[in-house]
Amino acid sequence: MEKITGAEAMMRSLEHEGVKILFGYPGGAIMPSYDALYDHKQTLNHILVRHEQAAIHAAQGYARVSGKVGCCIVTSGPGAMNTITGVADAMIDSTPVVVICGQVGAAMLGTDAFQEVDVIGVTQPITKWAYQIRRAEDIPWAVSRAFYIARSGRPGPVVLDFAKNAQTALIEYQPQQVDFIRSYNPDPISPKSVIEEAARLINESVKPFMLVGQGVELGGAREELLALCEKAQIPFGETLLGLSAAPSDHPLNMGMLGMHGNLAPNVMTNQCDLLIAVGMRFDDRVTGNLKTYAKQAKIIHFEIDPSEIGKNVKPTLAVLGNCKHTLAEVTKLVDTATHKAWIDGFAPYAEKEEQKVITPALHPTEGPLLMGEVVRRVSEAAHNEAILVTDVGQNQMFGCRYFKYTKPRSVVTSGGCGTMGFGIPAAIGATFGAPDRTVCMFCGDGGFQMTIQELGTIMEQQCPVKMILLNNNFLGNVRQWQYMFFNKRYSFTPMINPDYELIAKAYNIPCRTVIHREDLDAAIHDMLTTEGPYLLQCAIKEEDNVLPMTPPGANVDEMMLEVK
């Protein structure tokens, strides 16, 4: 059998796993692998980012819209450490990525060699699996196991720390296929009695309400979700990451849950008699004060990860397994229902929010541009079919509130970690993960500058990212909290910004700045009809606030509709 280097074995193993896109940045300890990659350019499309943080965020964006495992490759020490934020982000948001990082030779481990960092020690708490490849013979097994763990069950990140000696040693290569790991049960199955009990609780409820999380997207369970909700007439709200799990205009879709979600679903959470949580983890931004959260209701938790059961909210019944299967099984047993009076009860709260918050945000009659109106006009101009990518902050909340969704896997945002700088590289990854779709990335002036160097990647690759910069010359979300809770003491949140048009010109990216409302629609049309990347800068009202808002520590139904 032919002998090849470990670096070559790594490339062949990646191809065996179906990898076609690699985001990365070369360096000393990973150089043998990059030398091997040179001969695989026709099968492994390597995207050179400008910073390792962008490599993993791009892999996340790719994974979120494609449903495949994202992959990035970096060097040791600072290269590996620059991916750590993205690894943590992927872990808490259940994003399947594999990070391959170089490492010093095995003989030098523990000597504080040049660019040596204990990558395994750092990443074990924030990954599904972290493994150091010290021998070339272990490469096929380690790579197959890594991808199996990353994609199976509740998805997440895996790190492979690739020692330099393992990259250069010769082995007889034989691909491996790992599809079973003892003591690892990625797809638990609930007994028939649990399915029957879930159906009984739904059939007996008068005021059921469903919380839809990203698990529905990850499980490909949109049809199963809607079948259950439509048969039993269960209204539902969606978490931030679950927003595109169902069409925005579905009659049972009551909107977004959480701190900056819609009024009706948050209020009705504390009025329902049965709360059905599907593929979500009862995050504090969704629940508010846990001491008062849905205490009147029985709770069913559909979840694939047993560690989430009872972690924050103790359910009456836990239904373990992939929700694509468990929802379908429960649907067979539930009765056809109406719940008209209960569903109609959402309308007064929706109308109140429409009058006090949504109409002023989307249809202002005077003054500077508002974030909400920009988001909604972009969404509508893209026929509500585009992929929304956001950075973190007010742009994220306005983006997720006012963008509309018709297709699955249409929201790419940093949920649990709240990582500023996520937007640009994640949007780059999204264009490779869904090349046939329009990708609209909303960003604030703060987050934009955190990964602004990735305009170089966009320029080189001609990634067709439609970037909408919502520029209010502030770190807007922090400023809002300072306004509301810190007596308007704007401590280091005002921003003195560069000329973004000149920066875009330097990267040969078309750019237009909109100040006046009457110019907005034409600018959006130019952006969406221009081939390749585009930067649309919108001058936003400096003190535009995201509302409604559940103040930190407040009950989920105690939402503020205005800032006094």
Coordinates of C-alpha atoms in Angstrom, one line a residue:
M1 CA 0.0 0.0 0.0
E2 CA 1.2 3.5 -0.9
K3 CA 2.8 5.5 2.0
I4 CA 1.8 9.1 2.3
T5 CA 2.4 11.8 4.9
G6 CA 0.1 12.5 7.7
A7 CA -0.7 15.9 6.2
E8 CA -1.8 14.2 2.9
A9 CA -3.8 11.7 5.0
M10 CA -5.6 14.6 6.6
M11 CA -6.6 16.1 3.2
R12 CA -7.8 12.7 2.0
S13 CA -9.7 12.2 5.3
L14 CA -11.4 15.5 4.9
E15 CA -12.4 14.6 1.3
H16 CA -13.7 11.3 2.6
E17 CA -16.0 13.2 5.0
G18 CA -17.4 15.2 2.1
V19 CA -15.6 18.5 2.9
K20 CA -15.5 20.9 0.0
I21 CA -14.9 24.2 1.7
L22 CA -12.1 25.0 4.1
F23 CA -11.7 28.4 5.8
G24 CA -8.2 29.1 7.2
Y25 CA -5.0 30.9 7.7
P26 CA -1.5 29.2 7.4
G27 CA 1.4 29.4 9.8
G28 CA 4.5 27.5 10.9
A29 CA 3.0 24.5 12.8
I30 CA 0.4 23.8 10.2
M31 CA 2.6 24.4 7.1
P32 CA 3.0 20.7 6.2
S33 CA -0.8 20.4 5.9
Y34 CA -0.9 23.5 3.8
D35 CA 1.7 22.1 1.5
A36 CA -0.4 19.0 1.1
L37 CA -3.5 21.2 0.5
Y38 CA -1.7 22.7 -2.5
D39 CA -2.3 19.5 -4.4
H40 CA -6.0 19.4 -3.4
K41 CA -7.1 22.8 -4.6
Q42 CA -9.5 21.3 -7.1
T43 CA -11.4 19.4 -4.5
L44 CA -10.9 21.4 -1.3
N45 CA -11.7 25.0 -1.9
H46 CA -9.6 26.9 0.7
I47 CA -10.8 30.4 1.6
L48 CA -8.0 32.6 3.0
V49 CA -9.5 34.8 5.7
R50 CA -7.6 37.7 7.2
H51 CA -7.8 36.6 10.8
E52 CA -8.3 33.2 12.4
Q53 CA -11.4 34.4 14.3
A54 CA -13.0 34.9 10.9
A55 CA -12.1 31.4 9.9
I56 CA -14.3 29.8 12.5
H57 CA -17.1 32.3 12.3
A58 CA -17.2 31.7 8.5
A59 CA -17.3 27.9 9.2
Q60 CA -20.3 28.6 11.5
G61 CA -22.1 30.6 8.9
Y62 CA -21.5 27.9 6.4
A63 CA -22.8 25.2 8.7
R64 CA -25.9 27.1 9.8
V65 CA -27.2 27.7 6.3
S66 CA -26.1 24.4 4.7
G67 CA -26.8 21.9 7.4
K68 CA -23.3 20.5 6.9
V69 CA -20.3 20.5 9.2
G70 CA -18.2 23.7 8.8
C71 CA -14.4 23.2 8.8
C72 CA -11.5 25.6 9.4
I73 CA -7.7 25.1 9.6
V74 CA -5.2 27.3 11.5
T75 CA -1.8 27.2 13.0
S76 CA -0.7 26.6 16.6
G77 CA -0.5 29.0 19.5
P78 CA -2.1 32.4 18.6
G79 CA -3.7 30.9 15.5
A80 CA -5.5 28.3 17.6
M81 CA -6.3 30.8 20.4
N82 CA -7.9 33.2 17.9
T83 CA -10.6 30.6 17.2
I84 CA -11.5 30.1 20.8
T85 CA -14.4 32.7 20.9
G86 CA -15.9 31.0 17.8
V87 CA -15.5 27.5 19.4
A88 CA -17.4 28.7 22.5
D89 CA -20.0 30.4 20.3
A90 CA -20.5 27.2 18.3
M91 CA -20.8 25.2 21.5
I92 CA -23.6 27.2 23.0
D93 CA -25.4 27.7 19.7
S94 CA -25.1 24.0 18.7
T95 CA -23.2 24.6 15.5
P96 CA -21.3 21.7 13.9
V97 CA -17.8 22.8 13.2
V98 CA -14.4 21.0 13.1
V99 CA -11.3 23.1 13.9
I100 CA -8.0 21.7 12.8
C101 CA -5.1 23.5 14.4
G102 CA -1.4 22.9 14.1
Q103 CA 0.7 22.0 17.2
V104 CA 4.4 21.6 17.9
G105 CA 5.9 18.2 17.5
A106 CA 5.0 15.6 20.2
A107 CA 8.6 15.5 21.5
M108 CA 8.4 19.3 22.3
L109 CA 5.0 19.3 24.0
G110 CA 5.2 20.8 27.5
T111 CA 8.5 22.6 26.9
D112 CA 6.9 26.0 26.2
A113 CA 8.2 25.7 22.6
F114 CA 7.6 28.6 20.2
Q115 CA 3.9 29.0 19.6
E116 CA 2.9 26.1 21.9
V117 CA -0.4 26.4 23.8
D118 CA -2.2 23.7 25.6
V119 CA -5.1 23.7 23.1
I120 CA -6.8 20.6 24.6
G121 CA -6.8 22.0 28.1
V122 CA -8.3 25.3 26.8
T123 CA -10.9 23.8 24.6
Q124 CA -12.2 20.7 26.4
P125 CA -14.8 22.6 28.4
I126 CA -16.2 24.3 25.3
T127 CA -16.3 21.5 22.8
K128 CA -18.1 18.2 22.3
W129 CA -14.7 16.6 21.8
A130 CA -11.1 17.8 21.7
Y131 CA -8.3 15.5 20.7
Q132 CA -4.6 15.8 20.1
I133 CA -3.3 13.8 17.1
R134 CA 0.3 12.8 18.0
R135 CA 0.7 9.9 15.6
A136 CA 0.0 9.9 11.9
E137 CA -1.7 6.5 12.2
D138 CA -4.5 8.0 14.2
I139 CA -5.5 10.6 11.6
P140 CA -8.2 8.6 9.6
W141 CA -9.9 7.5 12.9
A142 CA -9.7 10.9 14.5
V143 CA -11.1 12.8 11.6
S144 CA -14.0 10.4 11.1
R145 CA -14.8 10.5 14.8
A146 CA -14.6 14.3 14.9
F147 CA -17.1 14.7 12.1
Y148 CA -19.4 12.1 13.5
I149 CA -19.4 13.8 16.9
A150 CA -19.8 17.3 15.4
R151 CA -22.9 16.4 13.3
S152 CA -24.7 13.8 15.4
G153 CA -27.2 14.4 18.2
R154 CA -27.1 17.9 19.4
P155 CA -24.4 19.3 17.0
G156 CA -21.4 21.2 18.2
P157 CA -17.7 22.0 17.8
V158 CA -14.8 19.6 17.7
V159 CA -11.1 20.5 17.9
L160 CA -8.3 18.4 16.5
D161 CA -4.8 19.5 17.7
F162 CA -2.5 18.3 15.0
A163 CA 1.1 17.8 16.1
K164 CA 3.7 18.6 13.5
N165 CA 5.4 15.3 13.6
A166 CA 2.1 13.6 12.8
Q167 CA 1.8 15.8 9.8
T168 CA 5.2 14.8 8.4
A169 CA 5.4 11.1 9.3
L170 CA 4.6 8.5 6.6
I171 CA 1.7 6.0 6.9
E172 CA -0.2 3.5 4.8
Y173 CA -3.5 5.4 4.5
Q174 CA -6.9 3.6 4.8
P175 CA -10.0 5.8 5.3
Q176 CA -12.2 5.0 8.3
Q177 CA -15.9 5.5 9.0
V178 CA -16.9 6.0 12.6
D179 CA -20.6 5.7 13.2
F180 CA -20.7 4.4 16.8
I181 CA -19.0 5.4 20.0
R182 CA -19.5 3.4 23.2
S183 CA -21.3 5.4 25.9
Y184 CA -22.2 8.1 23.4
N185 CA -26.0 8.1 22.6
P186 CA -26.6 11.0 20.2
D187 CA -30.2 10.1 19.4
P188 CA -32.1 8.9 22.5
I189 CA -35.5 7.4 21.9
S190 CA -38.4 8.0 24.2
P191 CA -40.6 5.0 25.1
K192 CA -44.2 4.8 23.7
S193 CA -45.6 5.6 27.1
V194 CA -43.9 9.0 27.1
I195 CA -45.3 9.8 23.6
E196 CA -48.7 8.8 24.7
E197 CA -48.4 11.0 27.8
A198 CA -47.4 13.9 25.8
A199 CA -50.4 13.5 23.5
R200 CA -52.7 13.2 26.5
L201 CA -51.4 16.4 28.0
I202 CA -51.9 18.2 24.7
N203 CA -55.4 16.8 24.3
E204 CA -56.4 17.8 27.8
S205 CA -55.0 21.4 27.5
V206 CA -57.3 24.3 26.9
K207 CA -54.6 26.9 26.4
P208 CA -51.5 25.3 24.9
F209 CA -48.5 27.3 23.8
M210 CA -45.4 26.1 22.0
L211 CA -41.9 27.5 22.2
V212 CA -40.0 26.7 19.0
G213 CA -36.2 26.6 19.2
Q214 CA -33.3 26.0 16.8
G215 CA -33.6 22.2 17.4
V216 CA -36.5 22.2 14.9
E217 CA -34.1 23.6 12.3
L218 CA -31.3 21.3 13.3
G219 CA -33.6 18.3 13.1
G220 CA -35.1 19.3 9.8
A221 CA -38.5 19.1 11.5
R222 CA -40.4 22.1 10.0
E223 CA -43.1 19.9 8.5
E224 CA -43.5 17.9 11.6
L225 CA -43.8 21.0 13.8
L226 CA -46.4 22.6 11.6
A227 CA -48.4 19.3 11.3
L228 CA -48.7 19.1 15.1
C229 CA -49.5 22.8 15.6
E230 CA -52.1 22.8 12.8
K231 CA -53.8 19.6 13.9
A232 CA -54.1 20.6 17.6
Q233 CA -54.3 24.4 16.8
I234 CA -51.3 25.2 19.1
P235 CA -50.0 28.8 18.7
F236 CA -46.3 29.1 18.9
G237 CA -43.5 31.6 19.5
E238 CA -39.9 31.3 18.3
T239 CA -36.5 31.8 20.0
L240 CA -33.9 34.0 18.4
L241 CA -32.2 31.0 16.7
G242 CA -35.5 29.4 15.9
L243 CA -37.0 32.3 14.0
S244 CA -37.0 30.7 10.5
A245 CA -38.2 27.3 11.8
A246 CA -41.7 28.3 10.5
P247 CA -42.8 31.0 8.0
S248 CA -43.2 34.4 9.6
D249 CA -46.7 34.7 8.2
H250 CA -48.1 31.4 9.5
P251 CA -51.4 32.2 11.3
L252 CA -50.2 30.3 14.4
N253 CA -46.9 32.1 14.5
M254 CA -47.1 34.7 17.3
G255 CA -43.6 36.1 17.0
M256 CA -40.3 36.1 18.8
L257 CA -39.8 35.1 22.4
G258 CA -37.5 36.8 24.8
M259 CA -36.1 40.0 26.2
H260 CA -36.7 42.0 23.0
G261 CA -39.3 39.6 21.6
N262 CA -43.0 40.3 20.9
L263 CA -45.4 41.2 23.6
A264 CA -48.1 38.6 23.0
P265 CA -46.0 35.4 23.2
N266 CA -44.1 36.7 26.3
V267 CA -47.4 37.6 28.1
M268 CA -49.2 34.4 27.1
T269 CA -46.3 32.3 28.4
N270 CA -47.5 33.1 31.8
Q271 CA -51.2 32.5 30.9
C272 CA -51.1 29.2 29.1
D273 CA -52.0 25.9 30.9
L274 CA -49.6 23.8 28.8
L275 CA -46.1 25.0 27.7
I276 CA -44.5 22.9 25.0
A277 CA -40.8 23.6 24.5
V278 CA -39.3 22.1 21.3
G279 CA -35.5 22.1 20.8
M280 CA -34.7 25.0 23.1
R281 CA -32.8 25.4 26.3
F282 CA -34.8 27.9 28.4
D283 CA -32.2 30.5 28.1
D284 CA -32.4 33.4 30.6
R285 CA -33.1 35.9 27.8
V286 CA -36.2 33.8 27.1
T287 CA -37.4 33.1 30.6
G288 CA -36.7 36.3 32.5
N289 CA -37.3 35.7 36.2
L290 CA -37.3 31.9 36.7
K291 CA -39.2 32.2 40.0
T292 CA -42.3 33.4 38.1
Y293 CA -41.8 31.7 34.8
A294 CA -44.9 29.7 33.6
K295 CA -45.7 28.5 37.1
Q296 CA -49.3 28.0 36.2
A297 CA -48.6 25.6 33.3
K298 CA -47.7 22.0 32.9
I299 CA -44.5 21.8 30.7
I300 CA -43.5 19.3 28.0
H301 CA -39.9 19.5 26.9
F302 CA -39.0 17.9 23.5
E303 CA -35.2 17.8 23.6
I304 CA -32.4 15.7 22.1
D305 CA -29.8 16.6 24.8
P306 CA -30.6 15.0 28.2
S307 CA -28.4 17.5 30.0
E308 CA -30.9 20.3 29.1
I309 CA -33.8 18.6 30.9
G310 CA -34.5 20.4 34.1
K311 CA -31.3 22.5 33.9
N312 CA -33.3 25.7 34.2
V313 CA -36.9 24.8 34.1
K314 CA -38.2 21.5 35.4
P315 CA -40.7 19.9 33.0
T316 CA -43.7 17.9 33.8
L317 CA -42.7 15.5 31.0
A318 CA -39.5 15.2 29.0
V319 CA -39.7 13.7 25.5
L320 CA -36.1 12.8 24.5
G321 CA -35.1 12.3 20.9
N322 CA -34.8 14.1 17.6
C323 CA -37.9 16.2 17.3
K324 CA -38.4 15.2 13.7
H325 CA -39.3 11.8 15.0
T326 CA -40.9 12.6 18.4
L327 CA -43.2 15.4 17.0
A328 CA -44.5 13.1 14.3
E329 CA -45.2 10.3 16.8
V330 CA -47.1 12.7 19.1
T331 CA -49.1 14.1 16.1
K332 CA -50.5 10.7 15.4
L333 CA -52.1 10.6 18.8
V334 CA -53.4 14.1 19.3
D335 CA -57.0 15.1 18.7
T336 CA -58.0 17.7 16.1
A337 CA -58.8 20.9 18.1
T338 CA -59.6 24.5 17.6
H339 CA -58.7 26.6 20.8
K340 CA -60.2 29.7 19.0
A341 CA -60.8 31.7 22.1
W342 CA -57.3 31.1 23.4
I343 CA -55.7 32.0 20.0
D344 CA -57.8 35.1 19.7
G345 CA -56.5 36.2 23.1
F346 CA -53.1 36.9 21.5
A347 CA -54.5 39.6 19.3
P348 CA -55.0 42.5 21.8
Y349 CA -51.4 42.3 22.9
A350 CA -50.2 42.1 19.3
E351 CA -52.4 45.2 18.5
K352 CA -51.0 47.1 21.5
E353 CA -47.4 46.4 20.4
E354 CA -48.3 47.3 16.8
Q355 CA -49.6 50.6 17.9
K356 CA -47.0 51.6 20.4
V357 CA -43.8 50.0 19.0
I358 CA -44.0 48.5 15.5
T359 CA -45.8 51.2 13.6
P360 CA -43.5 54.0 14.9
A361 CA -40.5 51.8 14.2
L362 CA -41.5 50.9 10.6
H363 CA -43.4 54.0 9.5
P364 CA -41.8 57.1 11.0
T365 CA -43.1 60.3 9.5
E366 CA -40.1 62.5 10.2
G367 CA -36.6 62.5 11.7
P368 CA -33.6 60.4 11.0
L369 CA -33.7 56.8 9.6
L370 CA -34.6 54.1 12.1
M371 CA -33.1 50.6 12.2
G372 CA -36.5 48.9 12.0
E373 CA -37.6 50.5 8.8
V374 CA -34.3 49.8 7.1
V375 CA -34.5 46.1 8.1
R376 CA -38.1 45.7 7.0
R377 CA -37.5 47.4 3.6
V378 CA -34.5 45.2 2.8
S379 CA -36.5 42.1 3.8
E380 CA -39.4 43.1 1.6
A381 CA -37.2 44.1 -1.3
A382 CA -35.6 40.6 -1.2
H383 CA -39.2 39.1 -1.2
N384 CA -38.7 37.9 2.4
E385 CA -36.6 35.0 1.0
A386 CA -33.1 36.2 1.9
I387 CA -30.8 34.8 4.6
L388 CA -30.5 37.2 7.5
V389 CA -27.0 37.4 9.1
T390 CA -26.5 39.8 12.0
D391 CA -23.7 41.0 14.2
V392 CA -24.5 41.6 17.8
G393 CA -26.3 44.5 19.5
Q394 CA -29.2 46.6 18.4
N395 CA -28.6 45.7 14.8
Q396 CA -29.2 42.1 15.9
M397 CA -32.4 42.7 17.8
F398 CA -33.9 45.0 15.1
G399 CA -32.8 42.6 12.4
C400 CA -34.3 39.6 14.0
R401 CA -37.5 41.4 14.9
Y402 CA -38.3 43.0 11.6
F403 CA -36.8 40.7 9.0
K404 CA -39.3 38.2 7.6
Y405 CA -38.7 34.5 6.8
T406 CA -40.3 32.1 4.3
K407 CA -37.5 29.5 4.0
P408 CA -35.7 27.4 6.7
R409 CA -32.2 28.0 7.8
S410 CA -32.6 31.7 7.2
V411 CA -31.2 33.2 10.4
V412 CA -27.5 33.3 11.2
T413 CA -26.7 35.2 14.5
S414 CA -24.7 34.7 17.6
G415 CA -27.2 33.8 20.2
G416 CA -25.8 32.4 23.5
C417 CA -22.4 34.0 23.3
G418 CA -23.4 37.3 21.7
T419 CA -20.1 37.7 19.8
M420 CA -19.5 41.1 18.3
G421 CA -17.5 40.8 15.1
F422 CA -19.5 37.7 14.1
G423 CA -21.5 39.3 11.3
I424 CA -19.0 39.8 8.4
P425 CA -17.2 36.5 8.5
A426 CA -20.4 34.5 9.2
A427 CA -22.0 36.2 6.2
I428 CA -18.9 35.1 4.1
G429 CA -19.5 31.5 5.2
A430 CA -23.2 31.8 4.4
T431 CA -22.5 32.7 0.8
F432 CA -20.5 29.5 0.4
G433 CA -23.1 27.4 2.3
A434 CA -26.1 28.7 0.2
P435 CA -24.6 30.1 -3.0
D436 CA -28.1 30.3 -4.6
R437 CA -29.6 32.6 -2.0
T438 CA -29.2 36.3 -1.2
V439 CA -27.3 37.0 2.0
C440 CA -28.1 40.2 3.8
M441 CA -25.8 41.1 6.7
F442 CA -26.8 43.8 9.2
C443 CA -24.1 45.3 11.4
G444 CA -23.5 48.2 13.7
D445 CA -20.5 50.5 13.5
G446 CA -18.9 48.9 16.5
G447 CA -19.1 45.2 15.4
F448 CA -18.3 46.1 11.8
Q449 CA -14.8 47.4 12.9
M450 CA -14.1 44.3 14.9
T451 CA -13.7 42.1 11.8
I452 CA -13.4 44.9 9.2
Q453 CA -10.3 43.2 7.8
E454 CA -12.5 40.5 6.3
L455 CA -13.5 43.0 3.6
G456 CA -10.2 41.7 2.1
T457 CA -11.6 38.2 2.0
I458 CA -14.8 39.5 0.5
M459 CA -12.8 41.4 -2.2
E460 CA -10.7 38.4 -3.0
Q461 CA -13.5 35.9 -3.2
Q462 CA -16.1 38.4 -4.5
C463 CA -18.5 37.0 -1.9
P464 CA -21.9 38.4 -2.8
V465 CA -22.6 39.7 0.8
K466 CA -25.1 42.5 1.0
M467 CA -23.8 44.5 4.0
I468 CA -26.1 46.9 5.6
L469 CA -24.2 49.1 8.1
L470 CA -26.6 50.7 10.6
N471 CA -24.4 53.6 11.7
N472 CA -25.5 55.5 14.8
N473 CA -22.0 56.5 16.0
F474 CA -22.5 54.6 19.2
L475 CA -22.1 51.2 20.7
G476 CA -25.9 51.2 20.5
N477 CA -27.0 48.4 22.8
V478 CA -24.7 49.4 25.6
R479 CA -25.8 53.0 25.2
Q480 CA -29.5 51.9 25.5
W481 CA -28.7 50.2 28.8
Q482 CA -26.8 53.2 30.0
Y483 CA -29.8 55.4 29.0
M484 CA -32.3 53.2 30.8
F485 CA -30.3 51.9 33.8
F486 CA -27.3 54.1 34.3
N487 CA -28.7 57.6 34.3
K488 CA -27.7 58.3 30.7
R489 CA -24.0 58.2 31.7
Y490 CA -22.6 57.2 28.3
S491 CA -19.3 55.8 29.5
F492 CA -17.1 55.1 26.4
T493 CA -20.0 54.2 24.0
P494 CA -19.9 57.2 21.6
M495 CA -17.8 56.2 18.5
I496 CA -15.7 58.4 16.2
N497 CA -15.9 56.4 13.0
P498 CA -13.8 56.3 9.8
D499 CA -15.1 57.1 6.3
Y500 CA -16.6 53.8 5.4
E501 CA -17.1 54.8 1.8
L502 CA -13.4 55.3 1.4
I503 CA -12.7 52.0 3.1
A504 CA -15.1 50.2 0.8
K505 CA -13.5 51.9 -2.2
A506 CA -10.0 50.7 -1.0
Y507 CA -11.4 47.1 -1.2
N508 CA -13.1 47.7 -4.5
I509 CA -16.5 47.1 -2.9
P510 CA -19.5 49.2 -4.2
C511 CA -20.8 51.5 -1.5
R512 CA -23.6 54.0 -1.0
T513 CA -24.6 56.1 2.0
V514 CA -28.2 56.9 2.8
I515 CA -29.1 59.8 5.0
H516 CA -32.6 60.7 3.8
R517 CA -35.6 58.4 4.0
E518 CA -36.7 59.1 0.4
D519 CA -33.4 57.7 -0.9
L520 CA -33.6 54.4 0.9
D521 CA -35.6 52.2 -1.5
A522 CA -33.5 53.2 -4.5
A523 CA -30.3 52.4 -2.6
I524 CA -31.7 49.0 -1.5
H525 CA -32.6 48.2 -5.1
D526 CA -29.0 49.1 -6.2
M527 CA -27.6 46.9 -3.5
L528 CA -29.7 43.9 -4.3
T529 CA -29.3 44.2 -8.1
T530 CA -25.5 44.7 -8.0
E531 CA -23.6 41.5 -8.6
G532 CA -21.1 40.6 -5.9
P533 CA -20.6 42.4 -2.6
Y534 CA -22.1 45.7 -1.7
L535 CA -22.0 48.0 1.4
L536 CA -25.0 50.1 2.2
Q537 CA -24.4 52.6 5.0
C538 CA -27.4 54.0 6.7
A539 CA -27.2 57.0 9.0
I540 CA -29.4 56.0 11.9
K541 CA -30.9 58.0 14.7
E542 CA -28.4 58.0 17.5
E543 CA -30.8 57.2 20.3
D544 CA -33.0 54.6 18.5
N545 CA -34.0 52.1 21.2
V546 CA -35.0 48.4 20.8
L547 CA -38.5 47.8 22.3
P548 CA -40.3 46.1 23.8
M549 CA -37.9 45.1 26.5
T550 CA -38.1 42.8 29.5
P551 CA -35.7 44.5 32.0
P552 CA -33.0 42.1 33.4
G553 CA -34.4 40.1 36.4
A554 CA -38.0 41.0 35.6
N555 CA -40.8 38.6 34.9
V556 CA -41.2 37.5 31.3
D557 CA -44.5 39.3 30.9
E558 CA -43.3 42.6 32.4
M559 CA -42.3 44.2 29.1
M560 CA -41.6 47.8 28.6
L561 CA -43.2 49.3 25.5
E562 CA -41.6 52.7 25.8
V563 CA -38.5 54.3 27.4
K564 CA -39.3 57.1 29.9

